[in-house]
Coordinates of C-alpha atoms and ligand atoms in Angstrom, one line a residue:
M63 CA 68.9 -4.2 -32.7
N64 CA 67.2 -5.4 -35.9
Q65 CA 63.9 -3.9 -36.9
P66 CA 60.9 -6.3 -37.3
A67 CA 60.4 -7.2 -40.9
T68 CA 57.5 -5.0 -42.0
P69 CA 56.5 -4.7 -45.6
Q70 CA 57.1 -1.4 -47.3
S71 CA 53.8 -1.3 -49.2
A72 CA 50.5 -3.2 -49.3
S73 CA 50.4 -3.6 -53.1
P74 CA 49.0 -6.9 -54.3
Y75 CA 51.7 -6.9 -57.0
G76 CA 54.7 -7.7 -54.9
T77 CA 56.3 -6.1 -51.9
L78 CA 59.9 -5.1 -51.7
P79 CA 62.0 -6.5 -48.8
P80 CA 62.1 -4.4 -45.6
A81 CA 64.8 -1.8 -45.1
S82 CA 67.7 -3.1 -43.0
N83 CA 68.6 -1.4 -39.7
P84 CA 70.3 1.9 -40.7
A85 CA 72.9 1.4 -37.9
L86 CA 74.0 -1.9 -39.6
R87 CA 74.3 -0.4 -43.0
K88 CA 77.4 1.1 -44.6
P89 CA 76.8 2.3 -48.2
V90 CA 79.2 1.0 -50.7
S91 CA 81.3 3.9 -52.1
L92 CA 84.3 4.1 -54.4
P93 CA 86.8 4.5 -51.5
R94 CA 85.2 1.5 -49.8
L95 CA 85.6 -0.7 -52.9
L96 CA 89.3 0.3 -53.1
E97 CA 89.7 -0.3 -49.4
M98 CA 88.0 -3.8 -49.7
H99 CA 90.5 -4.6 -52.5
A100 CA 93.5 -3.4 -50.5
R101 CA 92.4 -5.6 -47.6
G102 CA 91.9 -8.6 -50.0
E103 CA 88.2 -8.7 -49.6
K104 CA 86.5 -9.9 -52.8
I105 CA 84.0 -7.5 -54.4
T106 CA 80.6 -9.0 -55.4
M107 CA 78.7 -7.7 -58.4
L108 CA 75.5 -9.0 -59.9
T109 CA 73.3 -7.6 -62.7
A110 CA 69.8 -6.5 -62.1
Y111 CA 67.3 -4.7 -64.3
D112 CA 64.2 -4.0 -62.2
A113 CA 63.3 -2.6 -58.8
T114 CA 62.4 -5.9 -57.1
F115 CA 65.4 -7.9 -58.1
A116 CA 67.7 -4.9 -57.3
A117 CA 66.1 -4.6 -53.8
V118 CA 66.5 -8.4 -53.2
A119 CA 70.1 -8.3 -54.4
D120 CA 70.8 -5.4 -52.1
A121 CA 69.2 -7.2 -49.2
A122 CA 71.3 -10.2 -50.0
G123 CA 74.5 -8.1 -49.5
I124 CA 75.6 -7.7 -53.1
D125 CA 78.3 -4.9 -53.1
C126 CA 77.6 -3.7 -56.7
I127 CA 74.6 -3.9 -58.9
L128 CA 75.3 -3.7 -62.6
V129 CA 72.5 -2.5 -64.8
G130 CA 74.1 -4.3 -67.7
D131 CA 73.2 -4.0 -71.4
S132 CA 72.8 -7.8 -71.1
L133 CA 69.2 -6.7 -70.5
G134 CA 68.9 -6.6 -74.3
M135 CA 69.2 -10.4 -74.3
V136 CA 67.6 -11.4 -71.0
C137 CA 64.8 -8.8 -70.9
Q138 CA 64.3 -7.8 -74.5
G139 CA 65.0 -11.0 -76.3
L140 CA 67.6 -9.5 -78.6
S141 CA 70.3 -11.8 -80.0
S142 CA 73.1 -9.5 -78.8
T143 CA 73.6 -6.3 -76.8
V144 CA 74.2 -4.2 -79.9
G145 CA 70.5 -3.2 -80.3
V146 CA 70.1 -1.7 -76.8
S147 CA 69.3 2.0 -76.7
L148 CA 70.3 4.7 -74.2
E149 CA 66.7 5.3 -73.4
T150 CA 66.2 1.6 -72.5
M151 CA 69.3 1.8 -70.2
R152 CA 68.1 5.0 -68.6
Y153 CA 64.7 3.4 -67.9
H154 CA 66.2 0.3 -66.2
V155 CA 68.8 2.3 -64.2
E156 CA 65.9 4.3 -62.9
C157 CA 63.9 1.2 -62.0
V158 CA 66.9 -0.4 -60.2
T159 CA 67.7 2.9 -58.4
R160 CA 64.2 3.2 -57.1
G161 CA 64.2 -0.4 -55.9
V162 CA 67.5 0.1 -54.0
R163 CA 66.4 3.5 -52.6
R164 CA 63.0 2.2 -51.5
V165 CA 64.7 -0.2 -49.2
Q166 CA 67.3 2.4 -48.3
G167 CA 69.9 0.0 -49.7
T168 CA 73.6 0.2 -49.8
A169 CA 74.7 -1.2 -53.2
W170 CA 76.9 0.7 -55.6
I171 CA 74.9 1.0 -58.9
I172 CA 76.7 0.9 -62.3
G173 CA 74.9 1.8 -65.5
D174 CA 76.2 0.4 -68.8
L175 CA 76.6 2.8 -71.7
P176 CA 75.2 0.9 -74.7
F177 CA 76.7 0.5 -78.1
G178 CA 77.2 3.7 -80.1
T179 CA 76.7 6.1 -77.2
Y180 CA 80.4 6.8 -76.4
H181 CA 82.1 5.9 -79.6
E182 CA 81.8 9.2 -81.5
S183 CA 83.5 11.6 -79.1
K184 CA 84.3 12.4 -75.5
E185 CA 81.5 15.0 -75.5
Q186 CA 79.0 12.4 -76.7
A187 CA 80.1 10.0 -73.9
L188 CA 79.8 12.8 -71.3
R189 CA 76.3 13.7 -72.5
N190 CA 75.1 10.1 -72.4
A191 CA 76.9 9.2 -69.1
A192 CA 75.1 12.2 -67.6
V193 CA 71.7 10.6 -68.6
L194 CA 72.6 7.4 -66.6
M195 CA 74.0 9.3 -63.7
Q196 CA 70.9 11.5 -63.5
A197 CA 68.8 8.3 -63.6
G198 CA 70.6 7.2 -60.4
A199 CA 73.8 5.4 -61.4
H200 CA 76.9 6.0 -59.3
M201 CA 79.2 4.9 -62.1
V202 CA 79.1 4.1 -65.8
K203 CA 80.6 1.2 -67.6
L204 CA 82.0 1.2 -71.1
E205 CA 83.6 -1.4 -73.2
G206 CA 86.9 -1.3 -75.1
G207 CA 90.6 -1.0 -75.1
G208 CA 93.1 1.9 -75.4
W209 CA 90.9 3.9 -77.7
T210 CA 88.5 4.5 -74.7
A211 CA 91.3 5.8 -72.4
D212 CA 90.8 9.5 -73.4
T213 CA 87.1 9.2 -72.9
V214 CA 87.6 7.6 -69.5
R215 CA 89.9 10.4 -68.4
F216 CA 87.4 13.0 -69.7
L217 CA 84.5 11.5 -67.7
V218 CA 86.6 10.9 -64.5
E219 CA 87.9 14.5 -64.6
R220 CA 84.3 15.7 -64.7
G221 CA 83.3 13.6 -61.7
I222 CA 81.9 10.5 -63.3
P223 CA 83.4 7.3 -62.0
V224 CA 84.1 4.8 -64.8
C225 CA 84.2 1.0 -64.9
A226 CA 86.1 -0.3 -68.0
H227 CA 85.6 -3.6 -69.7
L228 CA 88.2 -5.7 -71.5
G229 CA 88.4 -9.3 -72.9
L230 CA 85.2 -10.5 -74.5
T231 CA 83.4 -7.2 -75.1
P232 CA 79.8 -8.2 -76.1
Q233 CA 79.1 -5.0 -78.0
T234 CA 81.8 -6.0 -80.5
V235 CA 80.9 -9.6 -80.7
H236 CA 80.5 -9.4 -84.5
A237 CA 84.0 -8.0 -84.9
L238 CA 85.4 -10.6 -82.5
G239 CA 83.8 -13.5 -84.4
G240 CA 81.7 -14.8 -81.5
Y241 CA 81.8 -15.2 -77.8
R242 CA 85.4 -16.5 -77.5
V243 CA 88.1 -16.4 -74.9
Q244 CA 90.3 -13.3 -75.4
G245 CA 94.0 -12.9 -74.7
K246 CA 95.1 -16.5 -75.3
T247 CA 98.1 -15.7 -77.4
V248 CA 101.3 -14.0 -76.1
E249 CA 100.6 -11.0 -78.5
S250 CA 96.9 -10.6 -77.6
A251 CA 97.7 -10.9 -73.8
A252 CA 100.4 -8.2 -74.2
I253 CA 97.9 -5.9 -76.0
M254 CA 95.3 -6.4 -73.3
K255 CA 97.9 -5.6 -70.6
R256 CA 98.8 -2.4 -72.4
H257 CA 95.1 -1.4 -72.6
A258 CA 94.5 -2.2 -69.0
H259 CA 97.4 -0.1 -67.8
A260 CA 96.2 2.8 -70.0
L261 CA 92.7 2.5 -68.5
Q262 CA 94.0 2.5 -65.0
E263 CA 96.2 5.5 -65.9
A264 CA 93.2 7.3 -67.3
G265 CA 91.4 6.9 -64.0
A266 CA 89.1 3.8 -64.5
A267 CA 88.1 2.7 -61.0
L268 CA 87.0 -0.8 -61.9
L269 CA 87.8 -3.1 -64.8
V270 CA 85.6 -6.0 -65.9
L271 CA 87.6 -8.8 -67.4
E272 CA 85.3 -11.1 -69.4
M273 CA 86.4 -14.5 -70.8
V274 CA 90.1 -14.0 -70.1
P275 CA 92.5 -16.8 -69.2
A276 CA 92.7 -17.2 -65.4
A277 CA 96.5 -16.8 -65.4
L278 CA 96.4 -13.5 -67.4
S279 CA 93.6 -12.0 -65.2
S280 CA 95.6 -12.9 -62.1
E281 CA 98.6 -11.1 -63.5
L282 CA 96.5 -8.1 -64.5
T283 CA 94.9 -7.9 -61.0
A284 CA 98.4 -7.8 -59.4
E285 CA 99.6 -5.1 -61.8
L286 CA 96.5 -2.8 -61.3
P287 CA 96.5 -1.8 -57.6
H288 CA 94.2 1.2 -58.2
C289 CA 91.7 -0.4 -60.5
P290 CA 90.2 -3.6 -59.0
T291 CA 89.4 -6.2 -61.6
I292 CA 86.0 -7.8 -61.7
G293 CA 86.0 -11.2 -63.5
I294 CA 83.3 -13.0 -65.4
G295 CA 84.8 -16.2 -66.9
A296 CA 88.2 -14.9 -65.8
G297 CA 89.1 -17.3 -63.0
K298 CA 89.4 -16.7 -59.2
G299 CA 92.4 -14.4 -59.2
T300 CA 90.4 -11.2 -59.9
A301 CA 89.5 -8.7 -57.2
G302 CA 85.8 -9.5 -57.6
Q303 CA 83.3 -11.4 -59.6
V304 CA 80.2 -10.5 -61.6
L305 CA 77.5 -12.8 -63.0
V306 CA 74.3 -12.1 -65.0
L307 CA 71.4 -12.5 -62.7
H308 CA 69.4 -14.8 -64.9
D309 CA 72.4 -17.1 -65.5
M310 CA 73.1 -17.6 -61.7
L311 CA 69.4 -18.4 -61.1
G312 CA 69.4 -21.0 -63.8
L313 CA 67.1 -19.0 -66.1
N314 CA 69.3 -19.1 -69.1
L315 CA 67.2 -20.6 -71.8
G316 CA 70.1 -21.3 -74.1
K317 CA 73.5 -22.9 -73.5
M318 CA 74.8 -22.0 -70.1
P319 CA 78.2 -20.4 -70.3
K320 CA 81.0 -22.6 -68.8
F321 CA 81.9 -19.8 -66.3
V322 CA 78.4 -19.8 -64.6
R323 CA 77.4 -21.7 -61.5
N324 CA 73.6 -22.1 -60.9
F325 CA 73.3 -21.0 -57.3
M326 CA 69.5 -21.8 -57.2
A327 CA 70.2 -25.5 -58.1
D328 CA 72.5 -25.7 -55.0
L329 CA 69.7 -24.8 -52.6
P330 CA 67.9 -27.6 -50.7
G331 CA 64.1 -27.3 -51.3
V332 CA 63.6 -23.5 -51.2
Q333 CA 61.5 -21.6 -53.7
G334 CA 60.3 -18.1 -54.6
Q335 CA 61.7 -14.8 -53.4
H336 CA 63.4 -16.4 -50.4
G337 CA 65.1 -18.9 -52.6
I338 CA 66.3 -16.2 -54.9
K339 CA 67.7 -14.1 -52.0
E340 CA 69.3 -17.2 -50.6
A341 CA 70.9 -18.0 -54.0
M342 CA 72.3 -14.5 -54.0
Q343 CA 73.6 -14.8 -50.5
A344 CA 75.2 -18.1 -51.5
Y345 CA 76.9 -16.3 -54.4
V346 CA 78.1 -13.5 -52.1
A347 CA 79.5 -16.1 -49.6
A348 CA 81.1 -18.2 -52.4
V349 CA 82.8 -15.1 -53.9
K350 CA 84.0 -13.7 -50.6
N351 CA 85.4 -17.1 -49.4
G352 CA 87.0 -17.8 -52.8
S353 CA 85.1 -21.0 -53.5
F354 CA 83.5 -19.4 -56.7
P355 CA 84.7 -19.5 -59.3
D356 CA 86.5 -22.8 -59.3
N357 CA 89.2 -22.6 -61.9
S358 CA 88.9 -26.2 -62.8
Q359 CA 85.2 -25.8 -63.8
H360 CA 84.5 -22.1 -64.6
A361 CA 87.7 -20.8 -66.2
W362 CA 90.2 -21.2 -69.0
Ligands
KIV142 O1 76.0 -6.3 -69.6 C1 76.4 -7.0 -68.7 O2 75.7 -7.6 -68.0 C2 77.9 -7.1 -68.6 C3 78.4 -8.2 -67.8 C4 78.4 -9.5 -68.5 C5 79.7 -7.9 -67.2 O3 78.6 -6.3 -69.2

């Protein structure tokens, strides 16, 4: 039976949503994500950076919350993710974790390792991944191709689940020459496939594919049974989807990326926290039922 909706605290500065009934909850775990993928259930992921949004996302039924270094752009006003520090990531992972724990939530929390914190050596990556894990992350994410495979293996062997990230990797935007679709040529698609297989082989448990042609990400998804793919601008054929919170709420102040759908704009006349939770629920439903993304609008 559902518990009555009682606020968790009487603070005048905002109240987190009530905890859901423990009997109805099933925490998201690594085996559960793999089992969802094996059953063909799409995995939902959304970014969050603070306790309240994390708690609302959890209450909306989001499977995975990514504390992304996109916070550099949406929270700190930076022009790219390159300037985000490990201390900033640790702080936001802690905030998100507190929000999810306070509502006894279920979401799987992923902390992004920022630029320069895993590039030097496997030991450096372990030291910095430990900071995010101790702040409450269940998994760390790092960007890059085959050169990261040894690091991924090193972390996984030491009990740190890893999400890899291929395609448009924002930390290397300057080397890539801008936010462009990756893997469009036969050669670059073959290289991406090689890297994706190396990352699965190294033990990566999830793989974000960003701005990758839909056909290529579908092929990769079929070829990587042990490493579910999570797309952002990668079409509907991936094992799951991720969006940046502010984008899907229509709060992007610049040019909205083609792959985004504004889920707030779709709601009939609702506002405030309930509107945000409903927008998140609409996102969960659309990803689970396959209606988002629509390859004719949100993909290449
Ligand atoms: O930092 C982030 O939010 C990300 C997503 C865009 C996947 O890496």
